[in-house]
Amino acid sequence: MTKAVNTRTGLEIGAKGPVDKALELLDALVQPDGPHRLADLAAHTGLPKPTVHRLLGTLAANGFATALAGGRYRAGPRLLGLAATALADSPELRLARPVLADLRLRTGQLAHYSVRDGDTAVHLAQSEPADTYRIPLRAGGVVPLHSSAVGLAMLSALPPEEVTAALDSTPLPAVTPHTITDPEAVRAALDDVRIQGFAVDDEYTEPDVRAVAAPVLGADGLPVGAIGIIGPTFTLDDAGVALYGPMVRAAAGLISPSNGGSSPIGLVQ
Amino acid sequence: MTKAVNTRTGLEIGAKGPVDKALELLDALVQPDGPHRLADLAAHTGLPKPTVHRLLGTLAANGFATALAGGRYRAGPRLLGLAATALADSPELRLARPVLADLRLRTGQLAHYSVRDGDTAVHLAQSEPADTYRIPLRAGGVVPLHSSAVGLAMLSALPPEEVTAALDSTPLPAVTPHTITDPEAVRAALDDVRIQGFAVDDEYTEPDVRAVAAPVLGADGLPVGAIGIIGPTFTLDDAGVALYGPMVRAAAGLISPSNGGSSPIGLVQ
DNA sequence: CAACCGCGTTCCGGTGAACGGAACGTCCGT
DNA sequence: ACGGACGTTCCGTTCACCGGAACGCGGTTG
């Protein structure tokens, strides 16, 4: 049933070379739900079983995968180390973390930072309030650009042709009854975002959950990501949105002119 | 001058297939010091320039690398998302984080968790005290097994043949004047570790810095990682080691019987 | 101003490694 | 005892990786 399609990203076909397949497999390896079995990985990536087996051998030889007893596989130590390095050294993330903590304290909401990956937004970091009213936000998780506050925030700072590409590629699936699915309605919403400086997700993604986000801009004026807050509608009501919106916008501004050429900040060693 | 050798892990030659090269390149991509230039990546991985160029194209097509203006490259959004997922969903890390925070509070020292990657230890997570007396510990960083507390802790729980393999593969480089370089001396130290239940790094890695660590054991009794604390000698003196050692050992015990087959804990969704 | 150097990039024909259908051994559940 | 699902091995085909050589460009030097 499954074709040569990435179940998570939904990319049509693309992958041809061995490297593409290996990357696809890496992606499948780190997905939630513990150690994976070879058959699951094969189904998830759409690759033939022997191919997956051979690739896992290569990954394991390099420490990117670990074979457990009983034919289970999990992410290897070198992959975890690489992951830790990537997240620790990313310049924006380094700047974003304290800002996220501050934003969380000032709003009492879950604050998070996301970047764009094609026509989806990927959550990279978050700062959760202690009394967390179970907001589902998984690190590494993805949401469509058109149905999330961070997505709309990034779209609002993208040139029109990129917006068109993002809105016309996917059929704008409706995640909840509130999700905007009409491209024109999205474009209208983007105008509001540009005027106010922040985007609002009013139960587009999850019932009874609202979000507010603002774009983080690079030196070239293009969005590199977005910072936002997420909370239940009874906490993040209209007054809350009006109050916290500017705070989110200001937080995004704090990390914005930060990625241009090289990082001027002295490294810790 | 650089041969086909990974500068970071020092693996002799290994890499042959395209997948191996791509993984090597991924590793180089996430190394510190901001966006990398093609020539640097080529020198770092020992791969020919055109090969690096082509591989970067493949990585970029999959969102694992991003090409910046001026021929610079950095880790792509999908790689960062993958990294966030891997670290968030790792069962041991999920267990380790609260334990690290508790250990830091009770000892006042930098607490960290590391896993073994061949004959090195990789730092994955840490919890820093507020008044951090600049301890250099980079997430994703690696240290030799024989000259670190976490390394000795893991070695102490490994079967003899694995210890032999680890100690005889590298020439046991001396990082500081205090580093133990004699394999027999290491083995003797391991006996102490097994008796006490924790390992001590007395300026083996860094002058004026001590560390204490204990192995985290899997269901099969083999070490999956180690938990430890690091601090300056004037804080982590002999009394400190005697006092905190058992705490570290207890902390390691808290996460130990946790990885066997499947994770019995219900996932958050 | 010209010569030079280092860089990123493109080209292209040989070749070796990836490929995956088919088949096998094993371990379950029935 | 049987059936099914899974991990694993085999092997001949083929295709995409490979990388030396060459190019265009920008910066620097003499």
mmCIF file with all atom_site columns, N, CA and C in Angstrom, chain B residues 98-150:
data_model
loop_
_atom_site.group_PDB
_atom_site.id
_atom_site.type_symbol
_atom_site.label_atom_id
_atom_site.label_alt_id
_atom_site.label_comp_id
_atom_site.label_asym_id
_atom_site.label_entity_id
_atom_site.label_seq_id
_atom_site.pdbx_PDB_ins_code
_atom_site.Cartn_x
_atom_site.Cartn_y
_atom_site.Cartn_z
_atom_site.occupancy
_atom_site.B_iso_or_equiv
_atom_site.pdbx_formal_charge
_atom_site.auth_seq_id
_atom_site.auth_comp_id
_atom_site.auth_asym_id
_atom_site.auth_atom_id
_atom_site.pdbx_PDB_model_num
ATOM 1   N N  . PRO B 1 98  ? 15.236 14.807 34.651 1.00 0.00 ? 98  PRO B N  1
ATOM 2   C CA . PRO B 1 98  ? 14.877 15.199 36.017 1.00 0.00 ? 98  PRO B CA 1
ATOM 3   C C  . PRO B 1 98  ? 15.904 14.746 37.046 1.00 0.00 ? 98  PRO B C  1
ATOM 4   N N  . VAL B 1 99  ? 16.503 13.584 36.808 1.00 0.00 ? 99  VAL B N  1
ATOM 5   C CA . VAL B 1 99  ? 17.518 13.095 37.732 1.00 0.00 ? 99  VAL B CA 1
ATOM 6   C C  . VAL B 1 99  ? 18.731 14.026 37.724 1.00 0.00 ? 99  VAL B C  1
ATOM 7   N N  . LEU B 1 100 ? 19.098 14.520 36.534 1.00 0.00 ? 100 LEU B N  1
ATOM 8   C CA . LEU B 1 100 ? 20.223 15.445 36.424 1.00 0.00 ? 100 LEU B CA 1
ATOM 9   C C  . LEU B 1 100 ? 19.938 16.728 37.199 1.00 0.00 ? 100 LEU B C  1
ATOM 10  N N  . ALA B 1 101 ? 18.714 17.232 37.052 1.00 0.00 ? 101 ALA B N  1
ATOM 11  C CA . ALA B 1 101 ? 18.360 18.467 37.738 1.00 0.00 ? 101 ALA B CA 1
ATOM 12  C C  . ALA B 1 101 ? 18.438 18.267 39.250 1.00 0.00 ? 101 ALA B C  1
ATOM 13  N N  . ASP B 1 102 ? 17.953 17.114 39.707 1.00 0.00 ? 102 ASP B N  1
ATOM 14  C CA . ASP B 1 102 ? 17.987 16.816 41.135 1.00 0.00 ? 102 ASP B CA 1
ATOM 15  C C  . ASP B 1 102 ? 19.425 16.695 41.630 1.00 0.00 ? 102 ASP B C  1
ATOM 16  N N  . LEU B 1 103 ? 20.239 16.009 40.846 1.00 0.00 ? 103 LEU B N  1
ATOM 17  C CA . LEU B 1 103 ? 21.634 15.812 41.231 1.00 0.00 ? 103 LEU B CA 1
ATOM 18  C C  . LEU B 1 103 ? 22.371 17.151 41.302 1.00 0.00 ? 103 LEU B C  1
ATOM 19  N N  . ARG B 1 104 ? 22.076 18.026 40.357 1.00 0.00 ? 104 ARG B N  1
ATOM 20  C CA . ARG B 1 104 ? 22.705 19.339 40.362 1.00 0.00 ? 104 ARG B CA 1
ATOM 21  C C  . ARG B 1 104 ? 22.322 20.103 41.618 1.00 0.00 ? 104 ARG B C  1
ATOM 22  N N  . LEU B 1 105 ? 21.034 20.055 41.984 1.00 0.00 ? 105 LEU B N  1
ATOM 23  C CA . LEU B 1 105 ? 20.566 20.782 43.157 1.00 0.00 ? 105 LEU B CA 1
ATOM 24  C C  . LEU B 1 105 ? 21.227 20.252 44.422 1.00 0.00 ? 105 LEU B C  1
ATOM 25  N N  . ARG B 1 106 ? 21.368 18.930 44.499 1.00 0.00 ? 106 ARG B N  1
ATOM 26  C CA . ARG B 1 106 ? 21.888 18.347 45.737 1.00 0.00 ? 106 ARG B CA 1
ATOM 27  C C  . ARG B 1 106 ? 23.393 18.471 45.861 1.00 0.00 ? 106 ARG B C  1
ATOM 28  N N  . THR B 1 107 ? 24.105 18.614 44.750 1.00 0.00 ? 107 THR B N  1
ATOM 29  C CA . THR B 1 107 ? 25.557 18.711 44.818 1.00 0.00 ? 107 THR B CA 1
ATOM 30  C C  . THR B 1 107 ? 26.076 20.113 44.498 1.00 0.00 ? 107 THR B C  1
ATOM 31  N N  . GLY B 1 108 ? 25.244 20.894 43.804 1.00 0.00 ? 108 GLY B N  1
ATOM 32  C CA . GLY B 1 108 ? 25.698 22.220 43.421 1.00 0.00 ? 108 GLY B CA 1
ATOM 33  C C  . GLY B 1 108 ? 26.676 22.192 42.255 1.00 0.00 ? 108 GLY B C  1
ATOM 34  N N  . GLN B 1 109 ? 26.892 20.991 41.703 1.00 0.00 ? 109 GLN B N  1
ATOM 35  C CA . GLN B 1 109 ? 27.846 20.874 40.597 1.00 0.00 ? 109 GLN B CA 1
ATOM 36  C C  . GLN B 1 109 ? 27.112 20.680 39.280 1.00 0.00 ? 109 GLN B C  1
ATOM 37  N N  . LEU B 1 110 ? 27.847 20.867 38.205 1.00 0.00 ? 110 LEU B N  1
ATOM 38  C CA . LEU B 1 110 ? 27.326 20.583 36.875 1.00 0.00 ? 110 LEU B CA 1
ATOM 39  C C  . LEU B 1 110 ? 27.079 19.078 36.747 1.00 0.00 ? 110 LEU B C  1
ATOM 40  N N  . ALA B 1 111 ? 25.829 18.703 36.483 1.00 0.00 ? 111 ALA B N  1
ATOM 41  C CA . ALA B 1 111 ? 25.504 17.282 36.317 1.00 0.00 ? 111 ALA B CA 1
ATOM 42  C C  . ALA B 1 111 ? 25.299 16.988 34.843 1.00 0.00 ? 111 ALA B C  1
ATOM 43  N N  . HIS B 1 112 ? 25.755 15.830 34.404 1.00 0.00 ? 112 HIS B N  1
ATOM 44  C CA . HIS B 1 112 ? 25.611 15.525 32.975 1.00 0.00 ? 112 HIS B CA 1
ATOM 45  C C  . HIS B 1 112 ? 25.439 14.033 32.747 1.00 0.00 ? 112 HIS B C  1
ATOM 46  N N  . TYR B 1 113 ? 24.944 13.722 31.538 1.00 0.00 ? 113 TYR B N  1
ATOM 47  C CA . TYR B 1 113 ? 24.700 12.341 31.141 1.00 0.00 ? 113 TYR B CA 1
ATOM 48  C C  . TYR B 1 113 ? 25.415 12.067 29.823 1.00 0.00 ? 113 TYR B C  1
ATOM 49  N N  . SER B 1 114 ? 26.136 10.952 29.743 1.00 0.00 ? 114 SER B N  1
ATOM 50  C CA . SER B 1 114 ? 26.893 10.627 28.544 1.00 0.00 ? 114 SER B CA 1
ATOM 51  C C  . SER B 1 114 ? 26.656 9.179  28.149 1.00 0.00 ? 114 SER B C  1
ATOM 52  N N  . VAL B 1 115 ? 26.864 8.884  26.878 1.00 0.00 ? 115 VAL B N  1
ATOM 53  C CA . VAL B 1 115 ? 26.777 7.500  26.410 1.00 0.00 ? 115 VAL B CA 1
ATOM 54  C C  . VAL B 1 115 ? 28.084 7.133  25.715 1.00 0.00 ? 115 VAL B C  1
ATOM 55  N N  . ARG B 1 116 ? 28.249 5.819  25.501 1.00 0.00 ? 116 ARG B N  1
ATOM 56  C CA . ARG B 1 116 ? 29.480 5.364  24.875 1.00 0.00 ? 116 ARG B CA 1
ATOM 57  C C  . ARG B 1 116 ? 29.319 5.284  23.361 1.00 0.00 ? 116 ARG B C  1
ATOM 58  N N  . ASP B 1 117 ? 30.319 5.740  22.660 1.00 0.00 ? 117 ASP B N  1
ATOM 59  C CA . ASP B 1 117 ? 30.369 5.593  21.207 1.00 0.00 ? 117 ASP B CA 1
ATOM 60  C C  . ASP B 1 117 ? 31.735 5.018  20.885 1.00 0.00 ? 117 ASP B C  1
ATOM 61  N N  . GLY B 1 118 ? 31.792 3.696  20.790 1.00 0.00 ? 118 GLY B N  1
ATOM 62  C CA . GLY B 1 118 ? 33.079 3.047  20.548 1.00 0.00 ? 118 GLY B CA 1
ATOM 63  C C  . GLY B 1 118 ? 33.989 3.261  21.741 1.00 0.00 ? 118 GLY B C  1
ATOM 64  N N  . ASP B 1 119 ? 35.161 3.848  21.529 1.00 0.00 ? 119 ASP B N  1
ATOM 65  C CA . ASP B 1 119 ? 36.067 4.074  22.646 1.00 0.00 ? 119 ASP B CA 1
ATOM 66  C C  . ASP B 1 119 ? 36.093 5.536  23.086 1.00 0.00 ? 119 ASP B C  1
ATOM 67  N N  . THR B 1 120 ? 34.955 6.198  22.894 1.00 0.00 ? 120 THR B N  1
ATOM 68  C CA . THR B 1 120 ? 34.818 7.549  23.426 1.00 0.00 ? 120 THR B CA 1
ATOM 69  C C  . THR B 1 120 ? 33.479 7.676  24.147 1.00 0.00 ? 120 THR B C  1
ATOM 70  N N  . ALA B 1 121 ? 33.369 8.726  24.944 1.00 0.00 ? 121 ALA B N  1
ATOM 71  C CA . ALA B 1 121 ? 32.109 9.030  25.611 1.00 0.00 ? 121 ALA B CA 1
ATOM 72  C C  . ALA B 1 121 ? 31.556 10.312 24.999 1.00 0.00 ? 121 ALA B C  1
ATOM 73  N N  . VAL B 1 122 ? 30.256 10.338 24.738 1.00 0.00 ? 122 VAL B N  1
ATOM 74  C CA . VAL B 1 122 ? 29.605 11.494 24.131 1.00 0.00 ? 122 VAL B CA 1
ATOM 75  C C  . VAL B 1 122 ? 28.659 12.124 25.135 1.00 0.00 ? 122 VAL B C  1
ATOM 76  N N  . HIS B 1 123 ? 28.794 13.429 25.339 1.00 0.00 ? 123 HIS B N  1
ATOM 77  C CA . HIS B 1 123 ? 27.909 14.130 26.274 1.00 0.00 ? 123 HIS B CA 1
ATOM 78  C C  . HIS B 1 123 ? 26.585 14.438 25.604 1.00 0.00 ? 123 HIS B C  1
ATOM 79  N N  . LEU B 1 124 ? 25.499 14.059 26.238 1.00 0.00 ? 124 LEU B N  1
ATOM 80  C CA . LEU B 1 124 ? 24.193 14.270 25.610 1.00 0.00 ? 124 LEU B CA 1
ATOM 81  C C  . LEU B 1 124 ? 23.355 15.330 26.323 1.00 0.00 ? 124 LEU B C  1
ATOM 82  N N  . ALA B 1 125 ? 23.424 15.373 27.627 1.00 0.00 ? 125 ALA B N  1
ATOM 83  C CA . ALA B 1 125 ? 22.570 16.311 28.352 1.00 0.00 ? 125 ALA B CA 1
ATOM 84  C C  . ALA B 1 125 ? 23.276 16.773 29.608 1.00 0.00 ? 125 ALA B C  1
ATOM 85  N N  . GLN B 1 126 ? 22.927 17.942 30.078 1.00 0.00 ? 126 GLN B N  1
ATOM 86  C CA . GLN B 1 126 ? 23.537 18.456 31.293 1.00 0.00 ? 126 GLN B CA 1
ATOM 87  C C  . GLN B 1 126 ? 22.591 19.411 31.996 1.00 0.00 ? 126 GLN B C  1
ATOM 88  N N  . SER B 1 127 ? 22.867 19.603 33.277 1.00 0.00 ? 127 SER B N  1
ATOM 89  C CA . SER B 1 127 ? 22.099 20.542 34.080 1.00 0.00 ? 127 SER B CA 1
ATOM 90  C C  . SER B 1 127 ? 23.106 21.411 34.819 1.00 0.00 ? 127 SER B C  1
ATOM 91  N N  . GLU B 1 128 ? 23.120 22.705 34.495 1.00 0.00 ? 128 GLU B N  1
ATOM 92  C CA . GLU B 1 128 ? 24.162 23.564 35.043 1.00 0.00 ? 128 GLU B CA 1
ATOM 93  C C  . GLU B 1 128 ? 23.678 24.370 36.232 1.00 0.00 ? 128 GLU B C  1
ATOM 94  N N  . PRO B 1 129 ? 24.522 24.485 37.259 1.00 0.00 ? 129 PRO B N  1
ATOM 95  C CA . PRO B 1 129 ? 24.177 25.367 38.380 1.00 0.00 ? 129 PRO B CA 1
ATOM 96  C C  . PRO B 1 129 ? 24.237 26.816 37.912 1.00 0.00 ? 129 PRO B C  1
ATOM 97  N N  . ALA B 1 130 ? 23.474 27.672 38.591 1.00 0.00 ? 130 ALA B N  1
ATOM 98  C CA . ALA B 1 130 ? 23.369 29.061 38.150 1.00 0.00 ? 130 ALA B CA 1
ATOM 99  C C  . ALA B 1 130 ? 24.717 29.781 38.187 1.00 0.00 ? 130 ALA B C  1
ATOM 100 N N  . ASP B 1 131 ? 25.505 29.494 39.215 1.00 0.00 ? 131 ASP B N  1
ATOM 101 C CA . ASP B 1 131 ? 26.738 30.255 39.419 1.00 0.00 ? 131 ASP B CA 1
ATOM 102 C C  . ASP B 1 131 ? 27.912 29.665 38.638 1.00 0.00 ? 131 ASP B C  1
ATOM 103 N N  . THR B 1 132 ? 27.579 28.928 37.600 1.00 0.00 ? 132 THR B N  1
ATOM 104 C CA . THR B 1 132 ? 28.559 28.123 36.876 1.00 0.00 ? 132 THR B CA 1
ATOM 105 C C  . THR B 1 132 ? 29.971 28.708 36.842 1.00 0.00 ? 132 THR B C  1
ATOM 106 N N  . TYR B 1 133 ? 30.832 28.036 37.554 1.00 0.00 ? 133 TYR B N  1
ATOM 107 C CA . TYR B 1 133 ? 32.252 28.335 37.433 1.00 0.00 ? 133 TYR B CA 1
ATOM 108 C C  . TYR B 1 133 ? 32.682 27.691 36.125 1.00 0.00 ? 133 TYR B C  1
ATOM 109 N N  . ARG B 1 134 ? 32.809 28.489 35.094 1.00 0.00 ? 134 ARG B N  1
ATOM 110 C CA . ARG B 1 134 ? 33.049 28.042 33.725 1.00 0.00 ? 134 ARG B CA 1
ATOM 111 C C  . ARG B 1 134 ? 33.665 26.646 33.529 1.00 0.00 ? 134 ARG B C  1
ATOM 112 N N  . ILE B 1 135 ? 32.803 25.660 33.559 1.00 0.00 ? 135 ILE B N  1
ATOM 113 C CA . ILE B 1 135 ? 33.228 24.311 33.235 1.00 0.00 ? 135 ILE B CA 1
ATOM 114 C C  . ILE B 1 135 ? 33.021 24.091 31.749 1.00 0.00 ? 135 ILE B C  1
ATOM 115 N N  . PRO B 1 136 ? 34.058 23.742 31.042 1.00 0.00 ? 136 PRO B N  1
ATOM 116 C CA . PRO B 1 136 ? 33.880 23.534 29.608 1.00 0.00 ? 136 PRO B CA 1
ATOM 117 C C  . PRO B 1 136 ? 33.290 22.156 29.351 1.00 0.00 ? 136 PRO B C  1
ATOM 118 N N  . LEU B 1 137 ? 32.023 22.116 28.953 1.00 0.00 ? 137 LEU B N  1
ATOM 119 C CA . LEU B 1 137 ? 31.385 20.847 28.615 1.00 0.00 ? 137 LEU B CA 1
ATOM 120 C C  . LEU B 1 137 ? 30.402 21.117 27.493 1.00 0.00 ? 137 LEU B C  1
ATOM 121 N N  . ARG B 1 138 ? 30.768 20.702 26.305 1.00 0.00 ? 138 ARG B N  1
ATOM 122 C CA . ARG B 1 138 ? 29.964 20.980 25.137 1.00 0.00 ? 138 ARG B CA 1
ATOM 123 C C  . ARG B 1 138 ? 29.035 19.806 24.880 1.00 0.00 ? 138 ARG B C  1
ATOM 124 N N  . ALA B 1 139 ? 27.759 20.103 24.665 1.00 0.00 ? 139 ALA B N  1
ATOM 125 C CA . ALA B 1 139 ? 26.821 19.043 24.283 1.00 0.00 ? 139 ALA B CA 1
ATOM 126 C C  . ALA B 1 139 ? 27.277 18.454 22.958 1.00 0.00 ? 139 ALA B C  1
ATOM 127 N N  . GLY B 1 140 ? 27.307 17.144 22.893 1.00 0.00 ? 140 GLY B N  1
ATOM 128 C CA . GLY B 1 140 ? 27.783 16.485 21.685 1.00 0.00 ? 140 GLY B CA 1
ATOM 129 C C  . GLY B 1 140 ? 29.288 16.276 21.701 1.00 0.00 ? 140 GLY B C  1
ATOM 130 N N  . GLY B 1 141 ? 29.961 16.844 22.675 1.00 0.00 ? 141 GLY B N  1
ATOM 131 C CA . GLY B 1 141 ? 31.406 16.714 22.768 1.00 0.00 ? 141 GLY B CA 1
ATOM 132 C C  . GLY B 1 141 ? 31.816 15.302 23.153 1.00 0.00 ? 141 GLY B C  1
ATOM 133 N N  . VAL B 1 142 ? 33.037 14.945 22.804 1.00 0.00 ? 142 VAL B N  1
ATOM 134 C CA . VAL B 1 142 ? 33.502 13.601 23.096 1.00 0.00 ? 142 VAL B CA 1
ATOM 135 C C  . VAL B 1 142 ? 34.781 13.646 23.933 1.00 0.00 ? 142 VAL B C  1
ATOM 136 N N  . VAL B 1 143 ? 34.962 12.648 24.771 1.00 0.00 ? 143 VAL B N  1
ATOM 137 C CA . VAL B 1 143 ? 36.187 12.484 25.553 1.00 0.00 ? 143 VAL B CA 1
ATOM 138 C C  . VAL B 1 143 ? 36.581 11.014 25.522 1.00 0.00 ? 143 VAL B C  1
ATOM 139 N N  . PRO B 1 144 ? 37.869 10.716 25.644 1.00 0.00 ? 144 PRO B N  1
ATOM 140 C CA . PRO B 1 144 ? 38.307 9.310  25.655 1.00 0.00 ? 144 PRO B CA 1
ATOM 141 C C  . PRO B 1 144 ? 37.765 8.600  26.889 1.00 0.00 ? 144 PRO B C  1
ATOM 142 N N  . LEU B 1 145 ? 37.562 7.301  26.768 1.00 0.00 ? 145 LEU B N  1
ATOM 143 C CA . LEU B 1 145 ? 37.020 6.535  27.889 1.00 0.00 ? 145 LEU B CA 1
ATOM 144 C C  . LEU B 1 145 ? 37.991 6.474  29.068 1.00 0.00 ? 145 LEU B C  1
ATOM 145 N N  . HIS B 1 146 ? 39.284 6.422  28.762 1.00 0.00 ? 146 HIS B N  1
ATOM 146 C CA . HIS B 1 146 ? 40.251 6.172  29.842 1.00 0.00 ? 146 HIS B CA 1
ATOM 147 C C  . HIS B 1 146 ? 40.589 7.422  30.639 1.00 0.00 ? 146 HIS B C  1
ATOM 148 N N  . SER B 1 147 ? 40.170 8.583  30.162 1.00 0.00 ? 147 SER B N  1
ATOM 149 C CA . SER B 1 147 ? 40.566 9.805  30.861 1.00 0.00 ? 147 SER B CA 1
ATOM 150 C C  . SER B 1 147 ? 39.359 10.662 31.221 1.00 0.00 ? 147 SER B C  1
ATOM 151 N N  . SER B 1 148 ? 38.280 10.013 31.576 1.00 0.00 ? 148 SER B N  1
ATOM 152 C CA . SER B 1 148 ? 37.117 10.773 32.035 1.00 0.00 ? 148 SER B CA 1
ATOM 153 C C  . SER B 1 148 ? 36.356 9.923  33.037 1.00 0.00 ? 148 SER B C  1
ATOM 154 N N  . ALA B 1 149 ? 35.664 10.582 33.940 1.00 0.00 ? 149 ALA B N  1
ATOM 155 C CA . ALA B 1 149 ? 34.929 9.848  34.964 1.00 0.00 ? 149 ALA B CA 1
ATOM 156 C C  . ALA B 1 149 ? 33.830 9.000  34.324 1.00 0.00 ? 149 ALA B C  1
ATOM 157 N N  . VAL B 1 150 ? 33.090 9.602  33.391 1.00 0.00 ? 150 VAL B N  1
ATOM 158 C CA . VAL B 1 150 ? 32.019 8.826  32.753 1.00 0.00 ? 150 VAL B CA 1
ATOM 159 C C  . VAL B 1 150 ? 32.595 7.654  31.974 1.00 0.00 ? 150 VAL B C  1
#
